[in-house]
PDB file of C-alpha atoms in Angstrom:
ATOM      1  CA  MET A   1       8.082  29.329  -7.298  1.00  0.00           C
ATOM      2  CA  ASP A   2       5.940  30.316 -10.467  1.00  0.00           C
ATOM      3  CA  LEU A   3       3.365  27.072 -10.675  1.00  0.00           C
ATOM      4  CA  HIS A   4       0.715  26.765  -7.767  1.00  0.00           C
ATOM      5  CA  TYR A   5       0.295  25.020  -5.221  1.00  0.00           C
ATOM      6  CA  GLU A   6      -1.659  24.622  -2.151  1.00  0.00           C
ATOM      7  CA  ILE A   7      -0.786  23.379   0.893  1.00  0.00           C
ATOM      8  CA  THR A   8      -3.353  21.956   3.364  1.00  0.00           C
ATOM      9  CA  GLY A   9      -3.089  19.648   6.182  1.00  0.00           C
ATOM     10  CA  ASN A  10      -0.382  19.315   9.173  1.00  0.00           C
ATOM     11  CA  GLY A  11       2.592  16.639   9.880  1.00  0.00           C
ATOM     12  CA  HIS A  12       4.654  15.201   7.285  1.00  0.00           C
ATOM     13  CA  PRO A  13       3.931  16.309   3.772  1.00  0.00           C
ATOM     14  CA  VAL A  14       3.500  14.707   1.483  1.00  0.00           C
ATOM     15  CA  VAL A  15       3.456  16.367  -2.178  1.00  0.00           C
ATOM     16  CA  LEU A  16       0.437  15.269  -4.814  1.00  0.00           C
ATOM     17  CA  ILE A  17       1.821  15.232  -8.670  1.00  0.00           C
ATOM     18  CA  HIS A  18      -1.751  15.263 -11.358  1.00  0.00           C
ATOM     19  CA  SER A  19      -2.226  13.316 -14.312  1.00  0.00           C
ATOM     20  CA  GLY A  20      -2.003  14.110 -17.624  1.00  0.00           C
ATOM     21  CA  GLY A  21      -5.648  16.129 -18.822  1.00  0.00           C
ATOM     22  CA  THR A  22      -5.789  17.415 -15.205  1.00  0.00           C
ATOM     23  CA  ASP A  23      -4.750  19.261 -12.575  1.00  0.00           C
ATOM     24  CA  LEU A  24      -4.595  19.529  -8.767  1.00  0.00           C
ATOM     25  CA  ARG A  25      -8.494  19.925  -8.446  1.00  0.00           C
ATOM     26  CA  LEU A  26      -7.711  15.742  -9.451  1.00  0.00           C
ATOM     27  CA  TRP A  27      -7.375  15.896  -5.902  1.00  0.00           C
ATOM     28  CA  THR A  28     -10.592  17.384  -4.395  1.00  0.00           C
ATOM     29  CA  CYS A  29     -12.500  14.641  -2.140  1.00  0.00           C
ATOM     30  CA  LEU A  30      -8.866  12.430  -1.092  1.00  0.00           C
ATOM     31  CA  VAL A  31      -7.206  16.051   0.184  1.00  0.00           C
ATOM     32  CA  PRO A  32     -10.025  16.550   3.381  1.00  0.00           C
ATOM     33  CA  LEU A  33      -9.080  13.175   4.320  1.00  0.00           C
ATOM     34  CA  LEU A  34      -4.635  13.329   3.453  1.00  0.00           C
ATOM     35  CA  SER A  35      -4.812  16.439   5.325  1.00  0.00           C
ATOM     36  CA  LYS A  36      -6.087  14.893   8.399  1.00  0.00           C
ATOM     37  CA  ASN A  37      -3.248  14.329   9.604  1.00  0.00           C
ATOM     38  CA  TYR A  38      -0.765  15.131   6.243  1.00  0.00           C
ATOM     39  CA  LYS A  39       0.174  18.602   5.073  1.00  0.00           C
ATOM     40  CA  VAL A  40      -1.178  18.035   2.407  1.00  0.00           C
ATOM     41  CA  ILE A  41       0.637  19.300  -1.182  1.00  0.00           C
ATOM     42  CA  ALA A  42      -0.890  19.134  -4.232  1.00  0.00           C
ATOM     43  CA  PHE A  43       0.422  21.835  -7.500  1.00  0.00           C
ATOM     44  CA  ASP A  44      -1.072  22.670 -11.098  1.00  0.00           C
ATOM     45  CA  GLY A  45       2.102  20.787 -13.538  1.00  0.00           C
ATOM     46  CA  ARG A  46       2.990  23.736 -15.507  1.00  0.00           C
ATOM     47  CA  GLY A  47       0.978  23.951 -18.262  1.00  0.00           C
ATOM     48  CA  ALA A  48      -2.129  22.860 -16.528  1.00  0.00           C
ATOM     49  CA  GLY A  49      -4.017  24.258 -14.748  1.00  0.00           C
ATOM     50  CA  LYS A  50      -2.658  27.525 -13.013  1.00  0.00           C
ATOM     51  CA  SER A  51       0.186  27.037 -13.406  1.00  0.00           C
ATOM     52  CA  PRO A  52       2.185  29.256 -16.329  1.00  0.00           C
ATOM     53  CA  SER A  53       2.065  27.739 -19.842  1.00  0.00           C
ATOM     54  CA  PRO A  54       5.727  25.452 -21.198  1.00  0.00           C
ATOM     55  CA  LEU A  55       8.340  26.773 -23.030  1.00  0.00           C
ATOM     56  CA  LYS A  56      10.189  24.590 -25.270  1.00  0.00           C
ATOM     57  CA  HIS A  57      11.646  22.171 -22.150  1.00  0.00           C
ATOM     58  CA  VAL A  58       9.653  21.177 -20.098  1.00  0.00           C
ATOM     59  CA  ASN A  59      11.061  19.021 -16.966  1.00  0.00           C
ATOM     60  CA  TYR A  60       9.025  18.298 -15.229  1.00  0.00           C
ATOM     61  CA  VAL A  61      10.670  15.785 -12.545  1.00  0.00           C
ATOM     62  CA  GLU A  62      13.268  18.478 -11.598  1.00  0.00           C
ATOM     63  CA  ASP A  63       9.393  21.012 -10.792  1.00  0.00           C
ATOM     64  CA  VAL A  64       8.969  18.524  -8.320  1.00  0.00           C
ATOM     65  CA  ARG A  65      12.341  18.996  -6.815  1.00  0.00           C
ATOM     66  CA  ALA A  66      12.450  22.878  -7.718  1.00  0.00           C
ATOM     67  CA  LEU A  67       8.521  22.629  -6.107  1.00  0.00           C
ATOM     68  CA  MET A  68      10.241  21.194  -3.155  1.00  0.00           C
ATOM     69  CA  ASP A  69      12.992  23.041  -2.402  1.00  0.00           C
ATOM     70  CA  TYR A  70      10.813  26.395  -2.789  1.00  0.00           C
ATOM     71  CA  LEU A  71       9.335  25.228   0.702  1.00  0.00           C
ATOM     72  CA  GLU A  72      11.772  23.391   2.370  1.00  0.00           C
ATOM     73  CA  LEU A  73      10.783  20.420   2.174  1.00  0.00           C
ATOM     74  CA  ASN A  74      14.156  18.137   2.514  1.00  0.00           C
ATOM     75  CA  GLN A  75      11.839  14.408   1.787  1.00  0.00           C
ATOM     76  CA  ALA A  76       7.654  13.825   1.543  1.00  0.00           C
ATOM     77  CA  THR A  77       5.611  10.370   0.810  1.00  0.00           C
ATOM     78  CA  ILE A  78       4.831  11.245  -2.707  1.00  0.00           C
ATOM     79  CA  ILE A  79       2.089  10.458  -4.148  1.00  0.00           C
ATOM     80  CA  GLY A  80       1.506  10.389  -8.545  1.00  0.00           C
ATOM     81  CA  HIS A  81      -1.156   9.649  -9.852  1.00  0.00           C
ATOM     82  CA  SER A  82      -1.382   7.682 -14.108  1.00  0.00           C
ATOM     83  CA  MET A  83       1.709  10.549 -16.035  1.00  0.00           C
ATOM     84  CA  GLY A  84       2.001  12.022 -12.720  1.00  0.00           C
ATOM     85  CA  GLY A  85       3.145   8.689 -11.851  1.00  0.00           C
ATOM     86  CA  GLN A  86       5.515   8.548 -13.560  1.00  0.00           C
ATOM     87  CA  ILE A  87       7.051  11.735 -12.701  1.00  0.00           C
ATOM     88  CA  ALA A  88       7.058  10.604  -9.339  1.00  0.00           C
ATOM     89  CA  THR A  89       8.580   6.852 -10.120  1.00  0.00           C
ATOM     90  CA  ASP A  90      11.851   9.729 -12.184  1.00  0.00           C
ATOM     91  CA  PHE A  91      11.651  11.347  -9.120  1.00  0.00           C
ATOM     92  CA  ALA A  92      12.234   8.378  -6.894  1.00  0.00           C
ATOM     93  CA  LEU A  93      14.900   7.482  -9.079  1.00  0.00           C
ATOM     94  CA  THR A  94      16.684  10.514  -9.702  1.00  0.00           C
ATOM     95  CA  TYR A  95      16.898  12.380  -5.810  1.00  0.00           C
ATOM     96  CA  PRO A  96      16.011   8.907  -3.042  1.00  0.00           C
ATOM     97  CA  GLU A  97      16.832  10.081  -0.736  1.00  0.00           C
ATOM     98  CA  ARG A  98      13.777  12.957  -1.054  1.00  0.00           C
ATOM     99  CA  VAL A  99      11.156   9.911  -0.796  1.00  0.00           C
ATOM    100  CA  SER A 100      10.320   8.649   2.135  1.00  0.00           C
ATOM    101  CA  LYS A 101       7.456   7.061   0.652  1.00  0.00           C
ATOM    102  CA  LEU A 102       6.713   6.663  -2.726  1.00  0.00           C
ATOM    103  CA  VAL A 103       2.936   5.643  -3.432  1.00  0.00           C
ATOM    104  CA  LEU A 104       1.750   4.780  -7.469  1.00  0.00           C
ATOM    105  CA  ILE A 105      -2.635   5.655  -8.790  1.00  0.00           C
ATOM    106  CA  ALA A 106      -1.969   3.448 -11.667  1.00  0.00           C
ATOM    107  CA  PRO A 107       1.875   5.377 -13.009  1.00  0.00           C
ATOM    108  CA  SER A 108       2.999   5.377 -16.230  1.00  0.00           C
ATOM    109  CA  LEU A 109       6.501   4.963 -16.855  1.00  0.00           C
ATOM    110  CA  THR A 110       9.007   6.372 -18.752  1.00  0.00           C
ATOM    111  CA  GLY A 111      10.431   3.730 -21.703  1.00  0.00           C
ATOM    112  CA  PHE A 112       7.807   1.583 -21.879  1.00  0.00           C
ATOM    113  CA  PRO A 113       6.888  -0.134 -25.339  1.00  0.00           C
ATOM    114  CA  TYR A 114       2.981   1.382 -25.412  1.00  0.00           C
ATOM    115  CA  SER A 115       0.726  -0.325 -27.496  1.00  0.00           C
ATOM    116  CA  LYS A 116      -0.113  -0.109 -31.068  1.00  0.00           C
ATOM    117  CA  GLU A 117      -3.834   0.573 -29.915  1.00  0.00           C
ATOM    118  CA  PHE A 118      -2.531   3.016 -27.018  1.00  0.00           C
ATOM    119  CA  GLU A 119      -0.603   5.594 -29.582  1.00  0.00           C
ATOM    120  CA  GLN A 120      -4.443   4.845 -31.740  1.00  0.00           C
ATOM    121  CA  TYR A 121      -6.464   6.590 -28.749  1.00  0.00           C
ATOM    122  CA  HIS A 122      -3.996   8.949 -29.081  1.00  0.00           C
ATOM    123  CA  SER A 123      -4.167   9.996 -33.147  1.00  0.00           C
ATOM    124  CA  LYS A 124      -7.464  10.208 -33.208  1.00  0.00           C
ATOM    125  CA  VAL A 125      -7.264  12.409 -30.383  1.00  0.00           C
ATOM    126  CA  SER A 126      -5.271  14.194 -33.123  1.00  0.00           C
ATOM    127  CA  GLU A 127      -6.980  14.300 -35.873  1.00  0.00           C
ATOM    128  CA  VAL A 128      -9.883  16.793 -33.601  1.00  0.00           C
ATOM    129  CA  VAL A 129      -7.623  19.638 -33.227  1.00  0.00           C
ATOM    130  CA  PRO A 130      -9.271  22.313 -33.278  1.00  0.00           C
ATOM    131  CA  ASP A 131     -12.382  21.361 -31.402  1.00  0.00           C
ATOM    132  CA  ILE A 132     -12.146  21.003 -28.004  1.00  0.00           C
ATOM    133  CA  ASP A 133     -15.178  19.570 -27.243  1.00  0.00           C
ATOM    134  CA  LYS A 134     -14.878  17.273 -30.366  1.00  0.00           C
ATOM    135  CA  MET A 135     -11.378  16.444 -28.505  1.00  0.00           C
ATOM    136  CA  VAL A 136     -12.811  15.650 -25.264  1.00  0.00           C
ATOM    137  CA  GLU A 137     -15.594  12.797 -26.629  1.00  0.00           C
ATOM    138  CA  VAL A 138     -13.496  11.851 -28.358  1.00  0.00           C
ATOM    139  CA  ALA A 139     -10.618  11.043 -25.152  1.00  0.00           C
ATOM    140  CA  LEU A 140     -14.000   9.885 -22.851  1.00  0.00           C
ATOM    141  CA  HIS A 141     -14.243   7.475 -25.333  1.00  0.00           C
ATOM    142  CA  SER A 142     -12.209   4.579 -23.740  1.00  0.00           C
ATOM    143  CA  PRO A 143     -11.681   2.129 -20.630  1.00  0.00           C
ATOM    144  CA  THR A 144      -9.808   4.798 -19.807  1.00  0.00           C
ATOM    145  CA  TYR A 145     -13.180   6.367 -18.567  1.00  0.00           C
ATOM    146  CA  GLN A 146     -16.202   3.310 -18.427  1.00  0.00           C
ATOM    147  CA  VAL A 147     -16.519   3.909 -14.522  1.00  0.00           C
ATOM    148  CA  VAL A 148     -15.842   8.502 -13.667  1.00  0.00           C
ATOM    149  CA  ILE A 149     -18.937   8.993 -16.469  1.00  0.00           C
ATOM    150  CA  ASP A 150     -21.030   7.454 -14.825  1.00  0.00           C
ATOM    151  CA  SER A 151     -20.314   8.749 -11.410  1.00  0.00           C
ATOM    152  CA  PRO A 152     -20.915  12.452  -9.524  1.00  0.00           C
ATOM    153  CA  HIS A 153     -17.642  13.354 -11.356  1.00  0.00           C
ATOM    154  CA  LYS A 154     -18.521  13.356 -14.458  1.00  0.00           C
ATOM    155  CA  ASP A 155     -18.757  16.816 -15.309  1.00  0.00           C
ATOM    156  CA  LEU A 156     -15.094  17.439 -13.406  1.00  0.00           C
ATOM    157  CA  ILE A 157     -12.756  15.153 -15.724  1.00  0.00           C
ATOM    158  CA  VAL A 158     -14.986  17.698 -18.601  1.00  0.00           C
ATOM    159  CA  GLN A 159     -13.834  20.083 -17.136  1.00  0.00           C
ATOM    160  CA  MET A 160     -10.478  19.982 -16.548  1.00  0.00           C
ATOM    161  CA  LEU A 161     -10.339  17.764 -19.849  1.00  0.00           C
ATOM    162  CA  THR A 162     -11.817  20.906 -21.580  1.00  0.00           C
ATOM    163  CA  HIS A 163      -9.558  22.953 -20.083  1.00  0.00           C
ATOM    164  CA  HIS A 164      -6.359  21.263 -20.380  1.00  0.00           C
ATOM    165  CA  PHE A 165      -7.234  21.726 -24.503  1.00  0.00           C
ATOM    166  CA  GLY A 166      -7.582  24.714 -25.086  1.00  0.00           C
ATOM    167  CA  ARG A 167      -4.071  24.806 -22.890  1.00  0.00           C
ATOM    168  CA  MET A 168      -2.853  22.680 -24.426  1.00  0.00           C
ATOM    169  CA  LEU A 169      -3.854  24.413 -27.930  1.00  0.00           C
ATOM    170  CA  ASN A 170      -1.553  26.291 -28.135  1.00  0.00           C
ATOM    171  CA  TRP A 171       1.886  25.355 -26.170  1.00  0.00           C
ATOM    172  CA  PRO A 172       5.311  26.192 -28.264  1.00  0.00           C
ATOM    173  CA  ALA A 173       4.566  23.759 -32.115  1.00  0.00           C
ATOM    174  CA  ASP A 174       8.326  22.431 -30.479  1.00  0.00           C
ATOM    175  CA  PHE A 175       7.399  21.402 -26.409  1.00  0.00           C
ATOM    176  CA  CYS A 176       8.938  18.360 -25.500  1.00  0.00           C
ATOM    177  CA  MET A 177       9.420  16.248 -22.972  1.00  0.00           C
ATOM    178  CA  THR A 178      12.804  16.305 -21.014  1.00  0.00           C
ATOM    179  CA  TRP A 179      13.496  13.042 -18.497  1.00  0.00           C
ATOM    180  CA  PRO A 180      15.644  11.283 -17.578  1.00  0.00           C
ATOM    181  CA  GLN A 181      18.048   9.053 -18.732  1.00  0.00           C
ATOM    182  CA  PRO A 182      18.476   6.022 -18.948  1.00  0.00           C
ATOM    183  CA  LYS A 183      13.874   6.062 -18.920  1.00  0.00           C
ATOM    184  CA  ALA A 184      13.000   4.331 -15.935  1.00  0.00           C
ATOM    185  CA  TYR A 185      11.658   1.235 -17.841  1.00  0.00           C
ATOM    186  CA  GLU A 186      15.299   0.247 -18.141  1.00  0.00           C
ATOM    187  CA  LYS A 187      16.461   0.650 -14.931  1.00  0.00           C
ATOM    188  CA  LEU A 188      13.468   0.302 -12.715  1.00  0.00           C
ATOM    189  CA  GLY A 189      14.652  -2.655 -10.110  1.00  0.00           C
ATOM    190  CA  GLU A 190      16.910   0.257  -8.560  1.00  0.00           C
ATOM    191  CA  LEU A 191      13.754   1.824  -7.256  1.00  0.00           C
ATOM    192  CA  ASN A 192      14.901   2.249  -3.446  1.00  0.00           C
ATOM    193  CA  PRO A 193      12.353   3.362  -1.262  1.00  0.00           C
ATOM    194  CA  GLU A 194       8.758   1.351   0.065  1.00  0.00           C
ATOM    195  CA  THR A 195       6.406   2.045  -2.779  1.00  0.00           C
ATOM    196  CA  LEU A 196       2.971   0.447  -2.539  1.00  0.00           C
ATOM    197  CA  PHE A 197       1.198   1.194  -6.214  1.00  0.00           C
ATOM    198  CA  MET A 198      -2.593   0.900  -6.829  1.00  0.00           C
ATOM    199  CA  ILE A 199      -4.063  -0.019  -9.672  1.00  0.00           C
ATOM    200  CA  GLY A 200      -8.686  -0.975 -11.075  1.00  0.00           C
ATOM    201  CA  LYS A 201      -9.189  -4.103 -12.663  1.00  0.00           C
ATOM    202  CA  LYS A 202     -10.919  -2.444 -15.413  1.00  0.00           C
ATOM    203  CA  ASP A 203      -8.282   0.381 -16.255  1.00  0.00           C
ATOM    204  CA  LEU A 204      -6.495   0.162 -19.611  1.00  0.00           C
ATOM    205  CA  ALA A 205      -5.051  -2.988 -21.039  1.00  0.00           C
ATOM    206  CA  ASP A 206      -1.359  -1.504 -21.841  1.00  0.00           C
ATOM    207  CA  ASN A 207      -1.548   0.053 -17.723  1.00  0.00           C
ATOM    208  CA  LEU A 208      -1.920  -2.831 -16.370  1.00  0.00           C
ATOM    209  CA  ARG A 209       1.578  -4.394 -18.142  1.00  0.00           C
ATOM    210  CA  VAL A 210       2.799  -1.467 -16.546  1.00  0.00           C
ATOM    211  CA  ALA A 211       2.358  -2.319 -13.758  1.00  0.00           C
ATOM    212  CA  ASP A 212       3.464  -6.150 -14.007  1.00  0.00           C
ATOM    213  CA  CYS A 213       6.774  -4.792 -14.192  1.00  0.00           C
ATOM    214  CA  PHE A 214       6.633  -3.178 -10.907  1.00  0.00           C
ATOM    215  CA  ARG A 215       5.990  -6.461  -9.892  1.00  0.00           C
ATOM    216  CA  LYS A 216       9.277  -7.889 -10.992  1.00  0.00           C
ATOM    217  CA  ILE A 217      10.694  -5.742  -7.917  1.00  0.00           C
ATOM    218  CA  SER A 218       9.907  -6.922  -3.891  1.00  0.00           C
ATOM    219  CA  THR A 219       9.548  -4.315  -1.721  1.00  0.00           C
ATOM    220  CA  VAL A 220       6.756  -3.038  -3.964  1.00  0.00           C
ATOM    221  CA  HIS A 221       3.534  -3.290  -1.943  1.00  0.00           C
ATOM    222  CA  PHE A 222       0.294  -4.028  -4.646  1.00  0.00           C
ATOM    223  CA  VAL A 223      -3.542  -2.831  -4.563  1.00  0.00           C
ATOM    224  CA  GLU A 224      -5.381  -3.508  -6.925  1.00  0.00           C
ATOM    225  CA  ILE A 225      -9.384  -2.594  -6.758  1.00  0.00           C
ATOM    226  CA  GLU A 226     -12.700  -3.551  -7.900  1.00  0.00           C
ATOM    227  CA  ASP A 227     -14.942  -1.684 -10.295  1.00  0.00           C
ATOM    228  CA  ALA A 228     -12.011   1.155 -10.990  1.00  0.00           C
ATOM    229  CA  ASP A 229     -11.122   2.437 -13.931  1.00  0.00           C
ATOM    230  CA  HIS A 230      -7.839   4.735 -14.526  1.00  0.00           C
ATOM    231  CA  LEU A 231      -9.897   7.928 -12.748  1.00  0.00           C
ATOM    232  CA  LEU A 232      -9.636   6.881  -9.102  1.00  0.00           C
ATOM    233  CA  PRO A 233      -8.434   9.936  -7.348  1.00  0.00           C
ATOM    234  CA  LEU A 234     -12.161  10.233  -8.751  1.00  0.00           C
ATOM    235  CA  THR A 235     -14.264   7.004  -7.824  1.00  0.00           C
ATOM    236  CA  HIS A 236     -12.271   5.294  -5.077  1.00  0.00           C
ATOM    237  CA  SER A 237     -11.069   7.617  -3.324  1.00  0.00           C
ATOM    238  CA  LYS A 238     -12.353   6.743   0.568  1.00  0.00           C
ATOM    239  CA  ASP A 239     -10.473   3.558  -0.912  1.00  0.00           C
ATOM    240  CA  LEU A 240      -6.603   5.172  -1.728  1.00  0.00           C
ATOM    241  CA  TYR A 241      -7.556   6.736   1.531  1.00  0.00           C
ATOM    242  CA  GLN A 242      -7.411   4.217   3.552  1.00  0.00           C
ATOM    243  CA  GLU A 243      -4.543   2.542   1.512  1.00  0.00           C
ATOM    244  CA  ILE A 244      -2.017   4.866   2.623  1.00  0.00           C
ATOM    245  CA  ASN A 245      -3.236   5.570   5.231  1.00  0.00           C
ATOM    246  CA  ALA A 246      -2.252   1.968   6.283  1.00  0.00           C
ATOM    247  CA  PHE A 247       1.369   2.437   3.791  1.00  0.00           C
ATOM    248  CA  MET A 248       2.335   5.741   5.842  1.00  0.00           C
ATOM    249  CA  GLU A 249       1.844   4.045   9.016  1.00  0.00           C
ATOM    250  CA  VAL A 250       3.517   1.508   9.079  1.00  0.00           C
TER     251      VAL A 250
END
């Protein structure tokens, strides 16, 4: 297994999948809470943190399966944030028998029609390449970070973004992500595992629209958190823990 991972605690296994632009440090506040009752596996996705850089094609869903196989985890609760939630959703749709429960924290969604404003935001970041400091500055100028930048966790998110952009600039020019087909957006109704969906009320409009897609599934339990943006694992870890723990105990 070439992915970097850390295991904390004992009990039922819980696999944490971090968001794009971050690494396993995203879970700094949540791991100590979850590890009181569970065996928590946090890992750096390919190209993030201490894991190796990607080659031409990356299949993040298969990376999760490979990690679970390596750790001999037949089944686990999967928790994913943002792009990590996207990976978790695709994993649950592809390998439902490997997921005991699913926790999605402001997830993105494969195949979802994102807005022009969302695409323009990412284009603005690309326009200042390769100035990493400027890329971070532009990236932070978004509702995504409106709460976290005024919190004690601002330095950590800046560190993770700086590290991410620095590594990303050295990825292969023909890098691309491979996702299961058909896309999750088209088959979301097939989602089987019991699911907890959490999102901040101050998150991006697109992410709130993604939430509306999941609201059509009767087995998904929703929690909206006041005064929270996209970075819930850092700013609202105690709220997340309380909801996750209650969900796991049912």
